[in-house]
XYZ file of C-alpha atoms in Angstrom:
588
model
C -3.850 140.936 213.549
C -4.233 138.276 216.357
C -4.803 134.562 214.746
C -8.151 132.266 216.066
C -5.704 130.831 217.896
C -3.497 133.446 219.325
C -7.298 134.233 220.993
C -8.454 131.007 222.525
C -4.802 130.898 223.904
C -5.141 133.946 225.830
C -7.883 132.926 226.888
C -7.421 129.945 228.113
C -3.491 131.808 229.844
C -6.532 134.182 231.362
C -9.210 131.300 232.605
C -6.431 129.217 234.137
C -4.838 132.405 236.077
C -8.027 134.048 237.113
C -10.813 131.884 236.152
C -13.718 131.527 234.240
C -15.513 134.823 235.097
C -12.785 136.638 234.241
C -11.662 134.935 230.754
C -15.043 135.484 230.121
C -14.693 139.330 229.638
C -11.783 139.157 228.787
C -13.503 136.557 225.974
C -15.804 139.203 225.287
C -13.920 142.157 224.604
C -11.606 140.306 222.155
C -14.298 139.841 219.785
C -15.568 143.112 219.642
C -13.142 144.836 221.176
C -13.272 147.803 222.616
C -16.506 148.484 225.429
C -17.808 150.325 227.587
C -18.799 148.607 231.331
C -21.667 148.682 229.822
C -21.965 147.286 226.690
C -19.462 144.948 228.797
C -22.128 144.272 231.453
C -24.573 143.273 227.876
C -22.350 141.544 225.984
C -21.254 138.568 229.004
C -24.802 139.318 230.902
C -23.165 139.163 234.155
C -23.574 141.089 237.036
C -22.594 145.035 237.030
C -19.896 143.988 240.454
C -18.767 140.494 238.168
C -17.590 142.842 235.183
C -16.745 145.448 237.718
C -13.629 143.181 239.897
C -13.221 141.047 236.644
C -12.614 144.293 235.212
C -10.184 145.283 238.191
C -8.801 142.332 238.076
C -7.553 142.362 234.186
C -6.614 146.457 234.411
C -5.047 145.266 238.219
C -2.502 142.776 236.257
C -1.705 144.699 232.940
C -4.138 142.630 230.456
C -6.625 145.504 229.940
C -5.686 149.868 229.654
C -8.470 151.783 229.736
C -9.127 155.364 227.449
C -10.741 157.714 226.329
C -11.927 158.625 222.624
C -11.311 161.732 221.716
C -14.078 161.548 219.990
C -16.714 161.843 222.808
C -14.853 164.713 225.245
C -14.531 168.150 224.933
C -11.362 170.603 224.922
C -11.398 172.717 228.209
C -8.722 175.167 226.202
C -7.142 177.512 228.919
C -6.658 181.483 227.520
C -3.921 181.673 225.373
C -1.002 184.145 226.327
C 1.507 185.497 224.112
C 4.194 183.587 226.978
C 4.743 180.428 225.715
C 5.847 179.151 229.118
C 2.669 181.058 231.072
C 0.404 178.563 228.271
C 2.669 175.704 229.803
C 2.107 176.838 232.774
C -1.989 177.366 232.139
C -2.133 174.312 230.726
C -1.491 172.339 233.486
C -3.747 173.877 235.872
C -6.821 173.735 233.307
C -5.958 170.111 232.294
C -7.913 168.561 235.476
C -11.446 169.813 232.961
C -10.264 168.283 230.334
C -12.288 165.080 229.616
C -15.390 165.859 229.677
C -18.047 164.901 227.564
C -20.593 167.204 225.027
C -23.114 167.544 227.631
C -20.313 168.661 230.830
C -20.704 165.003 231.788
C -17.702 162.683 232.702
C -16.674 161.096 229.241
C -17.133 156.898 228.301
C -14.389 155.398 229.256
C -13.291 151.892 226.957
C -11.508 149.007 227.932
C -9.419 146.927 225.056
C -7.376 143.382 226.135
C -3.235 143.794 225.717
C -3.129 140.677 223.683
C 0.581 141.446 223.996
C 0.892 141.246 227.109
C -2.011 138.426 228.313
C 0.622 135.913 226.339
C 3.810 138.018 228.415
C 2.081 135.371 231.047
C 3.226 133.043 230.083
C 7.313 134.115 229.730
C 7.664 135.346 233.982
C 9.773 132.291 234.529
C 12.260 133.485 231.991
C 11.759 137.926 232.971
C 13.081 135.897 236.182
C 15.698 134.340 234.937
C 16.540 137.071 233.093
C 17.038 139.202 236.639
C 18.920 136.971 238.287
C 21.258 136.846 235.883
C 21.750 139.744 234.887
C 21.303 141.272 238.630
C 21.384 139.119 241.974
C 19.055 137.490 243.482
C 17.532 139.726 245.879
C 15.784 141.216 241.794
C 14.295 138.417 241.149
C 12.688 138.448 244.371
C 11.506 141.387 244.134
C 11.338 141.210 240.336
C 9.605 138.434 241.212
C 6.063 140.057 243.294
C 5.637 142.863 240.587
C 5.141 139.406 238.458
C 2.496 137.926 241.007
C 0.894 141.224 241.732
C 0.780 142.885 238.576
C 0.663 145.692 240.197
C 2.839 147.193 242.842
C 3.653 150.836 244.780
C 7.770 150.708 246.382
C 5.891 150.464 250.195
C 3.646 147.368 249.312
C 7.059 145.547 248.127
C 8.563 147.088 251.411
C 5.186 145.678 253.268
C 5.872 142.281 251.649
C 9.350 141.817 252.037
C 8.940 142.390 255.978
C 6.582 140.720 256.201
C 6.859 137.880 258.669
C 10.572 138.288 258.472
C 13.260 139.744 262.115
C 15.307 142.461 261.616
C 12.794 144.352 259.522
C 14.896 147.078 258.697
C 17.334 145.651 257.063
C 15.115 143.954 254.115
C 13.418 147.512 253.644
C 17.090 148.765 252.528
C 18.108 144.943 250.084
C 14.454 145.383 249.414
C 15.370 149.449 248.286
C 18.266 149.149 246.409
C 16.814 146.112 244.070
C 13.984 148.251 243.670
C 17.073 151.193 241.824
C 18.793 148.425 240.072
C 15.626 147.549 238.264
C 15.058 150.625 237.601
C 18.034 151.512 236.011
C 18.044 148.117 233.959
C 14.228 149.162 232.904
C 13.311 146.321 233.874
C 10.298 147.655 235.858
C 9.092 151.721 235.202
C 6.155 153.382 236.338
C 2.081 152.476 235.510
C 0.514 154.125 232.058
C -2.028 156.856 232.524
C -5.264 155.631 233.972
C -7.674 156.136 230.874
C -5.298 158.114 228.376
C -7.216 160.475 225.894
C -7.158 158.670 222.135
C -7.999 159.721 218.949
C -10.038 156.832 217.322
C -9.818 158.538 214.186
C -7.856 156.962 210.303
C -5.308 159.762 210.172
C -5.657 161.215 206.752
C -3.357 160.314 203.459
C -1.192 163.327 202.112
C -1.769 163.812 198.811
C -1.356 160.820 196.251
C 2.237 160.960 194.486
C 2.573 159.768 190.834
C 2.630 156.101 189.834
C 6.519 154.951 190.066
C 7.741 158.253 191.968
C 11.052 157.933 192.459
C 9.709 159.804 196.624
C 6.990 157.570 196.572
C 7.267 155.904 200.447
C 7.607 152.714 201.676
C 4.112 150.694 202.700
C 2.832 151.317 205.967
C 1.044 148.561 208.149
C -1.664 151.671 209.797
C -1.728 152.087 212.900
C -3.946 150.120 214.706
C -5.828 151.484 217.997
C -3.740 149.600 220.206
C -0.764 150.796 219.606
C -2.734 154.210 219.944
C -3.425 154.175 223.047
C 0.188 151.970 225.046
C 1.790 155.308 223.224
C -0.670 157.502 224.993
C -0.716 155.630 227.575
C 2.758 155.757 227.984
C 4.523 158.760 230.710
C 7.697 160.844 229.676
C 10.813 158.151 229.068
C 12.191 160.918 231.856
C 9.028 159.976 234.083
C 9.200 156.263 233.177
C 12.000 155.143 234.240
C 12.489 158.546 237.412
C 15.106 157.975 240.019
C 13.643 160.282 242.521
C 14.568 160.461 246.178
C 12.176 159.505 247.949
C 13.253 155.641 246.248
C 15.655 155.454 247.870
C 16.404 155.017 251.788
C 18.197 157.484 253.760
C 21.582 156.506 253.284
C 21.877 155.814 249.116
C 20.252 159.516 248.833
C 22.985 160.718 250.694
C 25.265 158.874 248.819
C 24.110 159.240 245.484
C 22.573 162.768 246.073
C 24.710 163.553 242.926
C 23.332 161.238 240.638
C 19.782 161.800 241.485
C 18.054 164.157 238.859
C 15.340 165.611 241.419
C 15.852 167.809 244.974
C 14.911 166.468 247.888
C 12.060 165.727 249.553
C 11.363 169.000 250.923
C 12.116 171.130 247.254
C 8.567 170.465 245.956
C 9.508 173.860 243.967
C 12.525 171.952 242.064
C 10.819 169.645 240.783
C 7.935 170.440 240.122
C 10.247 172.742 237.684
C 11.783 169.379 235.584
C 8.376 168.686 235.315
C 7.166 171.815 233.661
C 10.497 171.291 230.966
C 9.199 167.917 230.572
C 5.663 169.614 229.347
C 7.864 172.422 227.559
C 8.869 169.456 225.626
C 6.292 167.288 224.148
C 4.072 170.666 224.482
C 6.930 171.487 221.223
C 6.580 167.472 219.838
C 3.214 167.578 220.130
C 1.681 170.526 219.021
C 0.751 170.434 215.780
C 0.141 167.037 215.924
C -2.619 165.502 217.975
C -3.499 167.897 220.288
C -5.733 165.241 222.459
C -2.054 163.561 222.853
C -0.427 166.868 224.224
C -3.434 167.865 226.662
C -2.970 163.855 227.929
C 0.457 164.908 228.708
C -0.128 167.496 230.998
C -2.704 165.782 232.447
C -0.509 162.692 234.008
C 2.371 165.371 234.998
C -0.528 167.232 237.055
C -1.833 164.019 238.427
C 1.803 162.986 239.582
C 2.185 166.248 241.246
C -2.242 166.643 242.288
C -0.524 163.394 244.073
C 1.634 164.169 246.353
C 4.721 164.954 244.707
C 6.065 161.630 244.242
C 4.974 159.978 246.931
C 6.249 156.406 247.373
C 3.339 155.587 248.673
C 0.987 155.741 245.839
C 2.794 155.324 242.571
C 2.048 152.267 241.052
C 5.310 150.043 239.666
C 5.209 147.298 236.860
C 7.455 144.593 234.813
C 9.233 146.617 231.767
C 7.583 143.444 229.770
C 9.024 145.570 226.588
C 12.862 145.628 228.332
C 12.719 141.891 228.781
C 11.758 141.320 224.530
C 13.887 143.239 223.953
C 16.321 141.200 225.313
C 15.706 138.189 224.921
C 15.232 139.412 220.417
C 19.086 140.473 220.959
C 19.731 137.195 222.655
C 18.453 134.336 219.738
C 19.737 137.914 217.237
C 23.734 137.026 219.375
C 23.382 132.929 219.973
C 22.071 132.411 215.959
C 24.810 134.252 214.284
C 27.218 132.151 216.521
C 25.848 129.189 215.037
C 25.738 129.841 211.965
C 29.575 132.123 211.628
C 30.954 131.476 214.972
C 31.940 133.056 218.474
C 33.958 136.260 216.739
C 31.079 137.577 215.155
C 28.594 136.668 217.817
C 30.623 139.398 220.467
C 31.107 141.782 218.376
C 27.380 141.031 217.778
C 26.778 141.621 220.968
C 28.720 144.568 221.805
C 27.173 146.508 219.650
C 23.424 145.371 220.796
C 24.903 146.154 224.721
C 26.251 149.615 223.750
C 22.915 150.965 221.421
C 19.617 149.253 222.875
C 19.532 153.019 224.347
C 18.009 154.693 221.423
C 16.745 151.636 220.648
C 12.764 152.213 219.835
C 10.972 149.590 219.890
C 11.679 146.064 219.810
C 10.951 145.493 215.982
C 13.906 147.933 215.018
C 15.370 146.914 211.605
C 19.251 147.648 211.656
C 21.315 148.571 214.810
C 22.113 151.943 215.266
C 25.100 153.336 213.598
C 28.737 153.264 214.963
C 32.103 153.835 214.072
C 34.836 150.867 214.066
C 37.010 152.088 216.969
C 33.873 152.586 219.193
C 32.626 148.777 218.117
C 36.029 148.017 218.854
C 36.037 149.802 222.690
C 33.050 148.250 223.290
C 34.530 144.547 222.290
C 37.466 144.069 223.927
C 35.617 144.916 227.232
C 34.601 140.690 226.814
C 36.498 138.288 228.011
C 36.749 136.938 224.147
C 36.847 140.371 222.287
C 40.252 140.793 224.253
C 42.541 138.548 222.285
C 40.483 140.029 218.932
C 42.388 143.014 216.562
C 40.659 145.317 214.678
C 41.176 143.458 211.326
C 39.722 141.147 212.814
C 36.541 142.886 214.163
C 36.455 144.485 210.635
C 36.749 140.705 208.812
C 33.992 139.662 211.962
C 31.579 142.438 210.697
C 31.949 142.160 206.685
C 30.521 138.498 207.661
C 27.471 140.429 210.068
C 26.957 142.139 206.781
C 28.592 145.274 206.924
C 30.865 144.679 203.478
C 30.664 149.182 203.056
C 30.639 151.343 205.726
C 28.291 154.060 205.826
C 28.652 157.639 204.098
C 29.934 158.995 208.454
C 31.708 155.647 208.658
C 30.088 153.957 210.262
C 28.383 150.436 210.921
C 25.716 149.021 210.935
C 24.019 145.484 211.176
C 20.524 144.596 209.023
C 18.713 142.560 211.834
C 16.176 141.690 210.207
C 17.416 139.928 207.742
C 18.937 138.041 210.998
C 15.544 137.283 212.275
C 14.184 136.169 209.030
C 17.099 132.986 208.709
C 16.261 132.388 212.021
C 12.191 132.188 211.397
C 13.881 130.352 207.511
C 15.362 127.878 209.820
C 12.857 127.676 211.828
C 9.935 126.287 209.293
C 12.642 124.359 207.126
C 12.759 122.534 209.920
C 8.710 122.006 210.610
C 8.673 120.908 206.785
C 12.066 118.063 207.065
C 9.755 116.434 210.218
C 6.518 116.277 208.031
C 6.439 115.402 205.281
C 9.973 113.672 204.829
C 13.851 114.682 203.132
C 12.625 115.108 199.358
C 9.261 117.768 200.819
C 12.740 120.052 202.387
C 14.227 119.944 199.452
C 12.067 121.440 197.678
C 10.638 124.087 199.871
C 14.355 124.642 201.059
C 14.520 125.386 196.714
C 11.413 127.621 196.565
C 12.048 129.503 199.881
C 15.797 130.511 198.554
C 14.666 131.396 195.344
C 11.496 133.868 196.563
C 10.130 133.937 193.070
C 8.375 131.011 191.474
C 8.622 127.866 189.550
C 7.639 125.540 186.880
C 7.190 121.709 188.684
C 9.869 120.090 185.837
C 12.247 122.921 186.946
C 11.876 122.053 190.370
C 12.366 118.498 189.985
C 15.222 118.863 187.828
C 16.827 121.491 190.887
C 15.787 119.871 193.750
C 17.155 116.307 192.837
C 13.351 114.790 193.153
C 11.808 112.058 190.899
C 10.005 114.230 188.348
C 6.512 111.607 189.465
C 6.666 112.345 193.391
C 7.063 115.978 192.802
C 3.278 117.280 191.483
C 2.666 115.466 195.038
C 4.917 116.648 197.548
C 4.353 119.844 196.341
C 0.302 119.318 196.224
C 0.997 118.628 199.561
C 2.823 120.919 200.609
C 0.252 123.196 198.839
C -2.528 121.582 200.476
C -1.232 122.230 204.078
C -0.828 125.567 203.438
C 3.635 125.777 203.030
C 3.441 126.561 199.431
C 1.595 129.203 196.616
C 0.511 127.383 193.113
C -0.688 129.598 189.846
C -2.475 128.377 186.797
C 0.060 128.897 183.471
C -2.051 128.426 180.682
C -0.144 128.768 177.178
C -2.401 128.573 173.902
C 0.119 128.418 170.881
C -0.438 125.087 168.114
C -0.797 123.234 171.156
C -2.551 124.879 174.522
C -0.671 124.046 176.981
C -1.482 124.500 181.006
C 1.932 125.063 183.454
C 1.121 125.233 187.469
C 3.957 128.027 188.969
C 4.614 127.343 192.947
C 6.411 129.584 195.126
C 6.472 130.683 198.599
C 4.068 133.077 200.118
C 6.292 133.914 203.326
C 5.025 136.278 205.405
C 1.114 134.717 204.676
C 3.155 131.642 205.400
C 5.244 133.080 208.921
C 1.269 133.891 209.794
C 0.532 130.079 209.340
C 3.169 128.949 210.922
C 2.495 131.219 214.103
C -1.433 130.016 214.209
C -0.587 126.329 214.354
C 2.263 127.279 217.230
C -0.674 128.764 218.725
C -2.779 125.493 219.020
C 0.176 123.242 219.434
C 0.361 125.223 222.812
C -3.366 125.492 223.443
C -3.074 121.968 223.401
C 0.258 121.279 225.021
C -1.205 123.673 228.434
C -4.108 121.512 228.490
C -2.772 118.825 227.881
C -0.500 119.467 231.163
C -4.052 121.546 233.238
C -5.503 117.631 232.228
C -2.232 115.290 233.755
C -2.205 117.835 236.797
C -5.343 117.464 237.084
C -5.682 113.679 237.503
C -3.329 112.690 239.602
C -3.416 115.926 241.496
C -4.004 114.463 244.647
C -0.501 112.841 244.643
C 1.081 117.050 244.553
C -0.274 116.717 247.981
C 1.239 114.326 249.698
C 3.883 114.307 251.909
C 8.142 113.546 250.790
C 8.919 111.532 253.281
C 5.385 109.482 252.717
C 6.216 109.178 248.881
C 10.276 107.156 249.743
C 8.958 104.976 252.083
C 11.249 103.219 253.927
C 8.693 100.003 253.561
C 9.223 97.994 249.978
C 5.477 97.452 249.843
C 3.947 97.310 246.944
C 0.636 99.600 247.459
C 4.069 102.814 248.548
C 6.704 101.175 245.397
C 3.633 101.769 243.584
C 2.381 105.377 245.073
C 6.386 105.921 244.227
C 6.029 104.928 240.874
C 3.145 107.019 239.738
C 4.384 110.249 241.578
C 8.175 109.569 238.993
C 5.601 109.256 235.906
C 4.207 112.785 236.678
C 7.278 114.485 237.654
C 8.120 113.684 234.074
C 5.262 114.413 232.319
C 5.448 118.394 233.626
C 8.529 118.700 233.904
C 8.672 116.817 230.326
C 5.947 119.262 229.535
C 6.743 121.960 231.152
C 9.901 122.222 229.078
C 8.125 122.212 225.477
C 5.826 124.721 225.958
C 8.768 126.816 226.715
C 10.547 126.215 224.011
C 6.875 125.885 221.769
C 7.245 130.048 223.318
C 10.856 130.942 221.557
C 10.446 130.296 218.454
C 6.253 131.793 219.456
C 8.479 135.188 220.218
C 10.738 134.311 217.087
C 7.805 134.826 214.576
C 5.312 137.344 216.366
C 7.281 139.777 218.990
C 11.228 139.649 217.453
């Protein structure tokens, strides 16, 4: 659940990037949830043209996803054949008539605002830095075009790069090569289905289990509409990151013909077979669980075939935010263990994450994929620092990382969730230290480590804080939502009342995250105010900012410019550091 200031900060970003009209549409979707076009027009009191243009902008920049509720559709099934292979072909051919209303008309399309994608716009400089560091400068330029324009075809990327340049043939070859590198690294992906069919009904729970049963499942939060829509819209892995023949230049096609998963441009039958194989896989997966998702997949494949079998002028690509957030999460995990332990443990953890990231199905995984000691040692020795380590040193570092015993299959798995929780605890403790002082910091740290209720006198004794000062500090922490309090009344010969205190970490982290969104909003507003106040300085020629004469007017102008430059740099860097904390509590 996104907090109040989280929504306000997201709307502020939309206002800065696209204007107030687009922001009003986005705010309506945040406030009222998914809405149809007519409902948005009535809620915003804007003209239909303004709302349509605003939705087009938001969809183009991956801030809104359209979908069709499954309860508004009727599924028109083709005749069932005993041959499963023929049944799959029938669904592909008939799937064009799937999304229909009960009266035969087209079903209503609803629009959902994507909070995470909007907040990711703040992280575009970090994404570009990752592409530059991991790949090269040319890949950074291609990615920059995708981040600026939201969605582009390969043809548009090439046209954007060669515009006004000499030697367009060489530039086109560089763009195609950079595109191939980004796609191979999963930093870009195909755009999701434009209007997937999504079930909005809550899944029925299974029969209740007996209280205290060992077979009772761990509680899982119900799946949100946003999660269902995104899951339904994302194409299969083989399609999402498909490196087909059309994405490469002629020379690259010949050089990489063995690696290509598709046949030559003229052989469309081979492409159809590949798509059909993918269809059969997804039929098996969804046939008994979610019939609308199965139909969606075939509709996506049919549209892909009908659109000209992977025409580079029609297939849209976008930046894969998930892969960039995964990279930033891995970086935080490694650097946190480097600070807590040593370089050796950080090197081993980095090697494990690099080799297992391809099997991660989501960003917030709790444990790394199991690896044998030999596999870990092989990956570690590929690094410069790892070549100096022995297998005993690797085993000792695995124990430091929380793997004292091997799994039943003689493999090791790192508890990544505990590393993230430790980083969150350290962040909150630093906030308490700066805001409330060292005595309150010791009290908070004691309660955080104990993870249970403690009485006031016990806290004062264990934290080495004066007994008269302890109640005041505890009350101050409780008033600012950093502690949870319960009153215990004991009736014996004499009635006694005790105050019990505890750190409720899930609730505290939500509160801290909301405060961080509030701080980011205030910082962004101040940054915009400083830019607007001295906007004239941003358009002054460089030669006037460093004048040859020493007049008082020139010195005053130079002083104002230096102040603006320092303020913008300080606030910009502070906002980026604050965003690191936002990712820690929300994305990691």
